[in-house]
C-alpha positions as a Python dict, from the first residue, in 0.01 Angstrom:
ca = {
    (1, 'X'): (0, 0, 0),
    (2, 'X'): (60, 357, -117),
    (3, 'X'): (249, 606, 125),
    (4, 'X'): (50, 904, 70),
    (5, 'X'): (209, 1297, 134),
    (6, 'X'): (76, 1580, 194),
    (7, 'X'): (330, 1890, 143),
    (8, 'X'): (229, 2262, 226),
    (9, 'X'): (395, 2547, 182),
    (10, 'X'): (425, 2950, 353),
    (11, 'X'): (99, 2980, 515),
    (12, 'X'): (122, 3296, 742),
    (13, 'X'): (-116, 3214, 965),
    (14, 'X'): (-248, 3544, 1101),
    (15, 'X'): (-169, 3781, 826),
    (16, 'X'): (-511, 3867, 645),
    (17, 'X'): (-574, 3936, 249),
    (18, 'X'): (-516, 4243, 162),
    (19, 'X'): (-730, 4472, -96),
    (20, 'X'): (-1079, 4274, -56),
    (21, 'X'): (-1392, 4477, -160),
    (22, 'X'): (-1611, 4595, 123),
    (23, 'X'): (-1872, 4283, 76),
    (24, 'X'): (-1576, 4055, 153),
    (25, 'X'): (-1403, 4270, 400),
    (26, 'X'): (-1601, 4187, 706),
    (27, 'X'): (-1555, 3871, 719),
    (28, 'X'): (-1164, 3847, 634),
    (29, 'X'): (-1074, 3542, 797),
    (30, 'X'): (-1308, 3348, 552),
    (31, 'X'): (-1057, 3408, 293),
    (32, 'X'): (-736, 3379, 513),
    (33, 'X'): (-454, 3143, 507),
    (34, 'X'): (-603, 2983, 892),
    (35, 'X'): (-969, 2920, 626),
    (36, 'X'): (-689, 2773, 342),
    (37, 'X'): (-525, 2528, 697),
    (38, 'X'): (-890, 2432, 834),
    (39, 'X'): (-993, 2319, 415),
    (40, 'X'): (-630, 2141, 411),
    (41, 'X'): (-670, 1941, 730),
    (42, 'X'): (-1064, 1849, 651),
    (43, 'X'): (-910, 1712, 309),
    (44, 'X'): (-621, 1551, 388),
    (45, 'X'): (-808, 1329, 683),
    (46, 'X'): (-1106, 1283, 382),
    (47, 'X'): (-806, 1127, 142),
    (48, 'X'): (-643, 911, 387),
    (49, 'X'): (-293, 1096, 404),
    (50, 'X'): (-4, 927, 597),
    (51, 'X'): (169, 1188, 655),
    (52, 'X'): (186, 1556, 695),
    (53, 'X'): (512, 1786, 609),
    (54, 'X'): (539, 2205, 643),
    (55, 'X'): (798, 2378, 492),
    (56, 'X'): (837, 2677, 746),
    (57, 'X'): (672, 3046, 781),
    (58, 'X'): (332, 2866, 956),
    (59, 'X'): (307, 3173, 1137),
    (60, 'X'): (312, 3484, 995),
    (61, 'X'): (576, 3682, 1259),
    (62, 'X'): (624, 3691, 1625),
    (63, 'X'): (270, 3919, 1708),
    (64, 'X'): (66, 3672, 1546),
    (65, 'X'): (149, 3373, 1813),
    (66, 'X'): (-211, 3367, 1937),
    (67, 'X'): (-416, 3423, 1617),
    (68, 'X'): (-186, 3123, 1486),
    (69, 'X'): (-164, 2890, 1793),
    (70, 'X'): (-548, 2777, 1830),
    (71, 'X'): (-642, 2697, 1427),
    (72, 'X'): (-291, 2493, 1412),
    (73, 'X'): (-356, 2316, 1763),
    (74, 'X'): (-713, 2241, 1662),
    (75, 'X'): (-614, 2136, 1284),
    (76, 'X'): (-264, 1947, 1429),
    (77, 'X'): (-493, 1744, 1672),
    (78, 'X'): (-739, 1671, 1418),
    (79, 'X'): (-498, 1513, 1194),
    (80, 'X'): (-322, 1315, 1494),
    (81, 'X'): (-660, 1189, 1589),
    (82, 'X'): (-723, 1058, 1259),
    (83, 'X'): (-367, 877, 1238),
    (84, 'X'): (-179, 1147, 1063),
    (85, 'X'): (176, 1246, 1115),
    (86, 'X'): (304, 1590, 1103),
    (87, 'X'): (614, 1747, 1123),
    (88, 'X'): (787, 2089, 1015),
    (89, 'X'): (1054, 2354, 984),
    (90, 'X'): (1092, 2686, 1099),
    (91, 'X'): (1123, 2944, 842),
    (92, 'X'): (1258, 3340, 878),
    (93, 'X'): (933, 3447, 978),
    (94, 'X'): (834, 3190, 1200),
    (95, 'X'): (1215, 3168, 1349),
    (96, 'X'): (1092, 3205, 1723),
    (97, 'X'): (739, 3181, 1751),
    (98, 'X'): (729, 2780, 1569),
    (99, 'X'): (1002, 2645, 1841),
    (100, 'X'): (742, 2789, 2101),
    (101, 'X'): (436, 2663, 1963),
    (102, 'X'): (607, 2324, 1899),
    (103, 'X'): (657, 2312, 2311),
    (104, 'X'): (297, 2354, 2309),
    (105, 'X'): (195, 2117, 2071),
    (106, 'X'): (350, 1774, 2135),
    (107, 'X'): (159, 1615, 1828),
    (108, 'X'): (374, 1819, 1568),
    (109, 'X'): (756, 1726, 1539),
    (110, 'X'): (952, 2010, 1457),
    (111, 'X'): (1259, 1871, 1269),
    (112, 'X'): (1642, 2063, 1254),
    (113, 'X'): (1591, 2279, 1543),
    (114, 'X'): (1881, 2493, 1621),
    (115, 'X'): (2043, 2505, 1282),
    (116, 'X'): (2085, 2115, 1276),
    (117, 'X'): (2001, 1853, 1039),
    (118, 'X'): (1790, 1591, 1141),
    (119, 'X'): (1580, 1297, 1045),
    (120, 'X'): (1192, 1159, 1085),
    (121, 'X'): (1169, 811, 951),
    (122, 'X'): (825, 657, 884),
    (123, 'X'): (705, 349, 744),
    (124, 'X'): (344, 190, 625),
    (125, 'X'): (331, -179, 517),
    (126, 'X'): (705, -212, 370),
    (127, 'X'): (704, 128, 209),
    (128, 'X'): (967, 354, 380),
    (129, 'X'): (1061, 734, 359),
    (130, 'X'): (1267, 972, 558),
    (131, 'X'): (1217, 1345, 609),
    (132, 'X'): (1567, 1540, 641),
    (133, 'X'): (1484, 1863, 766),
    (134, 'X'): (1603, 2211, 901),
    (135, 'X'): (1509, 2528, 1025),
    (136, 'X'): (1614, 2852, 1043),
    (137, 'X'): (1795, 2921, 1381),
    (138, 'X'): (1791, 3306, 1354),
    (139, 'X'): (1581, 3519, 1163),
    (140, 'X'): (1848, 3601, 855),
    (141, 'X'): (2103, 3322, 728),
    (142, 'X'): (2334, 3424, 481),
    (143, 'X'): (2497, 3103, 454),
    (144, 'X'): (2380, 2728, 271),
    (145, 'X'): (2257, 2497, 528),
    (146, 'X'): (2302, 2211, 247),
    (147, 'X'): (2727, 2270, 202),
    (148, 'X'): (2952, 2038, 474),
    (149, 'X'): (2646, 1845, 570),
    (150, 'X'): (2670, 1479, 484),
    (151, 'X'): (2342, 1294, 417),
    (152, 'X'): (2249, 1003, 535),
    (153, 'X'): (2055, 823, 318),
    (154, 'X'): (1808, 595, 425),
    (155, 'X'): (1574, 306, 288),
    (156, 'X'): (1297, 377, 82),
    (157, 'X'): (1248, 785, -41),
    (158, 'X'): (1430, 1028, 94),
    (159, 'X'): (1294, 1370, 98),
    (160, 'X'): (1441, 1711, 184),
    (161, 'X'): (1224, 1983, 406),
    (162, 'X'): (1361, 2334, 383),
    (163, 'X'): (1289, 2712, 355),
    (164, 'X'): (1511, 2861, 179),
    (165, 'X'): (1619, 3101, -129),
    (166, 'X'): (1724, 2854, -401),
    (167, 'X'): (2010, 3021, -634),
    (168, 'X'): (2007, 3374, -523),
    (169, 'X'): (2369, 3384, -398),
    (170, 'X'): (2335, 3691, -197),
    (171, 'X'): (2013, 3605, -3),
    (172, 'X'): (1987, 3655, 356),
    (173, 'X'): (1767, 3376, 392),
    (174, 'X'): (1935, 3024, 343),
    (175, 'X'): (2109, 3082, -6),
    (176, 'X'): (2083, 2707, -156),
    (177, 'X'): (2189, 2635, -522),
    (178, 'X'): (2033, 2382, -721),
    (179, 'X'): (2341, 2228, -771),
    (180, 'X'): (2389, 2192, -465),
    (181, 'X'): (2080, 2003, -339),
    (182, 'X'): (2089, 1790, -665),
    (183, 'X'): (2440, 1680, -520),
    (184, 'X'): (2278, 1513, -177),
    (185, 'X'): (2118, 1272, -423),
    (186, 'X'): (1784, 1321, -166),
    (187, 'X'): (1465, 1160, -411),
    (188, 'X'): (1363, 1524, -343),
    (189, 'X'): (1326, 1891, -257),
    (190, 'X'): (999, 2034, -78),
    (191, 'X'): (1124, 2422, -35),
    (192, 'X'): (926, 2678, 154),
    (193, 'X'): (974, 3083, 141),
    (194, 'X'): (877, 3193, -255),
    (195, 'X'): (528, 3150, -268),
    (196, 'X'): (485, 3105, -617),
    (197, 'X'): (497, 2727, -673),
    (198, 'X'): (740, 2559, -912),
    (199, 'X'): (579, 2305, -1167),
    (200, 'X'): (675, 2003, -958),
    (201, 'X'): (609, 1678, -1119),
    (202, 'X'): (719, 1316, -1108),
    (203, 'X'): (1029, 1463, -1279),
    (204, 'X'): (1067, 1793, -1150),
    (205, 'X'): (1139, 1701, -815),
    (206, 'X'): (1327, 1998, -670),
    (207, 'X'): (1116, 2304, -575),
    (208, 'X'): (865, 2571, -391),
    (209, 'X'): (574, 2426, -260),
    (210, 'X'): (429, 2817, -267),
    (211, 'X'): (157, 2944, -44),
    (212, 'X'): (-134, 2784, 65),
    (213, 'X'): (-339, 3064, -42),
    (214, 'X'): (-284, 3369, -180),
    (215, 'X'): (-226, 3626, -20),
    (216, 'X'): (-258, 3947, -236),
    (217, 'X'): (-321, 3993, -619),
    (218, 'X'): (24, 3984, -684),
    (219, 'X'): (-9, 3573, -566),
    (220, 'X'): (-220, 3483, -854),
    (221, 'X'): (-334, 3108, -1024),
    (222, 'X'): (-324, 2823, -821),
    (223, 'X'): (-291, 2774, -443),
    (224, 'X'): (-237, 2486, -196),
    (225, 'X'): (-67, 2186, -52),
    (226, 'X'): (79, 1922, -300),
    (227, 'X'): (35, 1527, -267),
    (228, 'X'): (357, 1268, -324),
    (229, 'X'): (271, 924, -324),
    (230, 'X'): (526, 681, -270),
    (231, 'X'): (484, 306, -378),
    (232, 'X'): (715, 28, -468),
    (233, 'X'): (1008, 290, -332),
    (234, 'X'): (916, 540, -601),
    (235, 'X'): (760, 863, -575),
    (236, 'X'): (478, 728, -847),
    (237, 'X'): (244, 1047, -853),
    (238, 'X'): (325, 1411, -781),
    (239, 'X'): (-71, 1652, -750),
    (240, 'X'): (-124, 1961, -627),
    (241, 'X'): (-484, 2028, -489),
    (242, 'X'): (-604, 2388, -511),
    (243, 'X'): (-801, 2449, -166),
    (244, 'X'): (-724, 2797, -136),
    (245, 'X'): (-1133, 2999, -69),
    (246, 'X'): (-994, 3287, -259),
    (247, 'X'): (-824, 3335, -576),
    (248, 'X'): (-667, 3581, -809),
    (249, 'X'): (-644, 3607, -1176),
    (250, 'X'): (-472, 3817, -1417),
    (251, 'X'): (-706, 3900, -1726),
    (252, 'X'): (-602, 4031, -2063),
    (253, 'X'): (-864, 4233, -2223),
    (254, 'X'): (-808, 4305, -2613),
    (255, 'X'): (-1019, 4613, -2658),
    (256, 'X'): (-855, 4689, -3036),
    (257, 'X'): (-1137, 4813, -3236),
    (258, 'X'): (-1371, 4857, -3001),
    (259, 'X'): (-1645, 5122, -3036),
    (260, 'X'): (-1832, 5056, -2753),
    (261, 'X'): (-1763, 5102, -2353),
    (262, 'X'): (-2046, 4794, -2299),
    (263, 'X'): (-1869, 4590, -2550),
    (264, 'X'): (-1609, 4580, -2302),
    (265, 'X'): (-1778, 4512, -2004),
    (266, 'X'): (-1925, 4166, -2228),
    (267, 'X'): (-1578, 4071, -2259),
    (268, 'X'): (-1508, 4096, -1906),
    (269, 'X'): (-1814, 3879, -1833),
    (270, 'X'): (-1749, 3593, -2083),
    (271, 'X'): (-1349, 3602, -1969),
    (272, 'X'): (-1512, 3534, -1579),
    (273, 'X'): (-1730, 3264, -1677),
    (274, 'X'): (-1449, 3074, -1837),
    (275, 'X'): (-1206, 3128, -1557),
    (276, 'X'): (-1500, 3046, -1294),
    (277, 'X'): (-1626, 2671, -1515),
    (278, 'X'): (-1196, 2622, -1474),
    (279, 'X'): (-1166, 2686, -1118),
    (280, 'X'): (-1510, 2443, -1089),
    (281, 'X'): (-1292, 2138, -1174),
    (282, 'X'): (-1057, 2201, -888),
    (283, 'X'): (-1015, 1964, -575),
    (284, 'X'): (-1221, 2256, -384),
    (285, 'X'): (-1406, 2559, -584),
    (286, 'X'): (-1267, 2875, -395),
    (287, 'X'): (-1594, 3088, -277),
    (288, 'X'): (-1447, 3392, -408),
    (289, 'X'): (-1197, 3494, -670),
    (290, 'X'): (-1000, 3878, -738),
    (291, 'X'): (-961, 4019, -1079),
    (292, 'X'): (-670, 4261, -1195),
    (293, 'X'): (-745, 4352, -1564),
    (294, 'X'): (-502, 4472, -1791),
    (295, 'X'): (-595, 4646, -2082),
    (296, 'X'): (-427, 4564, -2411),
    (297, 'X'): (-442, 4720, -2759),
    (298, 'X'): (-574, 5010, -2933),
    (299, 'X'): (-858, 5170, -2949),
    (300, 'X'): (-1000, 5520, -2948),
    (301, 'X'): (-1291, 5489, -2689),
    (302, 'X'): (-1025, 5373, -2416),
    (303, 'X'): (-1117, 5639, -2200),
    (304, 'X'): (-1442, 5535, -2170),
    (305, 'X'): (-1367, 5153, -2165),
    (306, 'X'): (-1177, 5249, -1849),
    (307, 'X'): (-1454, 5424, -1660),
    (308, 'X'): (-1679, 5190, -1773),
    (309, 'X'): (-1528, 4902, -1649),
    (310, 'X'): (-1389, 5072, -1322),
    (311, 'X'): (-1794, 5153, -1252),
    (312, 'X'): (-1833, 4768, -1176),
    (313, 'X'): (-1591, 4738, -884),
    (314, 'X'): (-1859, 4743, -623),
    (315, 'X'): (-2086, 4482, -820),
    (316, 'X'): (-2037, 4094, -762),
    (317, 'X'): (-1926, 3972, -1122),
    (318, 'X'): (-2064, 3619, -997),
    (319, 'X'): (-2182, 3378, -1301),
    (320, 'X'): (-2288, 3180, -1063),
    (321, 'X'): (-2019, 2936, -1022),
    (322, 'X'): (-1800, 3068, -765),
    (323, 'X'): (-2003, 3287, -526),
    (324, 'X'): (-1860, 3657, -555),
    (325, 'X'): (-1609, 3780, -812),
    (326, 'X'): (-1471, 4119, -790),
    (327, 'X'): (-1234, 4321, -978),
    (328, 'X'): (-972, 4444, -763),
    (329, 'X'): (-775, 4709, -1042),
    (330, 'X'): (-723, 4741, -1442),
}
């Protein structure tokens, strides 16, 4: 039987998203990263995960200890109770405050404490894997916490559980080269800190895991934890299941040749009913999704294209398939 994964990525528990329109503003935490954690545990003890890894910055910084402690007791203890294992890293963010929340929460391992490589094994039916992990032991690290360290490699998959800055040489936060964690011959790489997740796949093995929901517009497409199921002592399947409740999109609007401000606002609406039937087949439909619209071509009614479009910021652009869809800028 399978060995079944569940990876997540920066979830900044406590920070809220920003730039919501006034209809969604009053209820912020519906759309937070703690809503994104509470969808991700109710999931992953629905699928029958094994195991549970983080891949630091749980927390968003040291003033958001109590917003952050209760939703990741409650979801922590949720997963233990149902079997599942789960363990972590610190990140920069989450430097001091994770260490103290792991002293509160005895169900959740955190792994490389104090700048030090370690190792959780774990093992279902035959299948093996080992998580090498470590976490930030002050809040900047201008040094690779991969070079001198000699891994151990064990039966079964090996993976690696870091947050760091992968090839930017003059970081502050963990510089790591590819090259360099290519070299530990770990099966692979589940990296925490850019939020924008890499295209990880059965063969792309080395990368971000990205946020669990996005944050801002600017964290667009999308959003959540990524399952790696291990069988036969092969990673055989590599999925990433969108659970984040809000979204953002980036929209191109051609308006060359057009004569008519409401011809506009048609495009808009046929360009959210795509995007909305596409978000539909997701592993969770997010109840609400942002819009930034950028404005491309030539035409001599752009003025009024503008204003017209900018008049339906306070309207829910809602097809009906995701419940309220706003347009955040053009």
């Amino acid at each position: 039987m399978s060995i079944r994964l569940l990876a997540i990525g920066d979830m900044h528990l406590g920070r809220m998203p920003s730039r919501l329109p006034d209809a969604l503003a009053k209820q912020p935490e519906t759309f937070s990263p703690t809503s994104a954690w509470e969808r991700t545990v109710l999931t992953a003890i629905d699928q029958e995960i094994d195991l549970v890894v983080i891949a630091g910055d749980l927390v968003d910084q040291e003033d958001n200890f109590f917003e952050a402690y209760r939703p990741l007791e409650q979801g922590i203890n949720q997963l233990v109770e149902a079997g599942i294992k789960v363990v972590g890293v610190s990140g920069n963010h989450d430097v001091h405050v994770l260490p103290r929340l792991a002293n509160q929460l005895s169900a959740f391992r955190l792994l490389g404490g104090n700048g030090q490589w370690e190792q959780f094994n774990f093992e279902k039916e035959g299948e093996r894997l080992t998580i090498h992990g470590w976490s930030f032991p002050k809040a900047v690290v201008d040094y690779n916490p991969v070079t001198g360290h000699q891994f151990e490699l064990q039966p079964g998959v090996n993976f690696g559980l870091l947050h760091c800055d992968l090839d930017q040489a003059q970081s502050r936060y963990a510089p790591v080269s590819t090259a360099s964690l290519k070299q530990t011959d770990l099966d692979a790489w589940l990296l925490g800190h850019i939020h924008v997740p890499s295209d990880l796949s059965v063969d792309n093995r080395i990368g971000y895991l990205g946020s669990l929901s996005g944050l801002h517009v600017g964290e667009s497409g999308r959003r959540g934890p990524w399952l790696f199921e291990i069988d036969e002592g092969q990673i055989q399947a590599v999925t990433q299941w969108q659970l984040a409740p809000l979204v953002w999109e980036h929209i191109d609007l051609d308006i060359t040749g057009l004569t008519q401000p409401t011809q506009a606002i048609e495009d808009l609406m046929t360009a959210v009913r795509l995007l909305s039937q596409k978000w539909l087949v997701s592993e969770q439909a997010p109840q609400a999704m942002g819009l930034r619209i950028f404005l491309r071509g030539e035409t001599n009614q752009a003025k009024d294209i503008t204003e017209a479009l900018l008049d339906q910021k306070p309207n829910n652009l809602s097809s009906g398939e995701i419940d309220y869809v706003f347009l955040e800028s053009i």
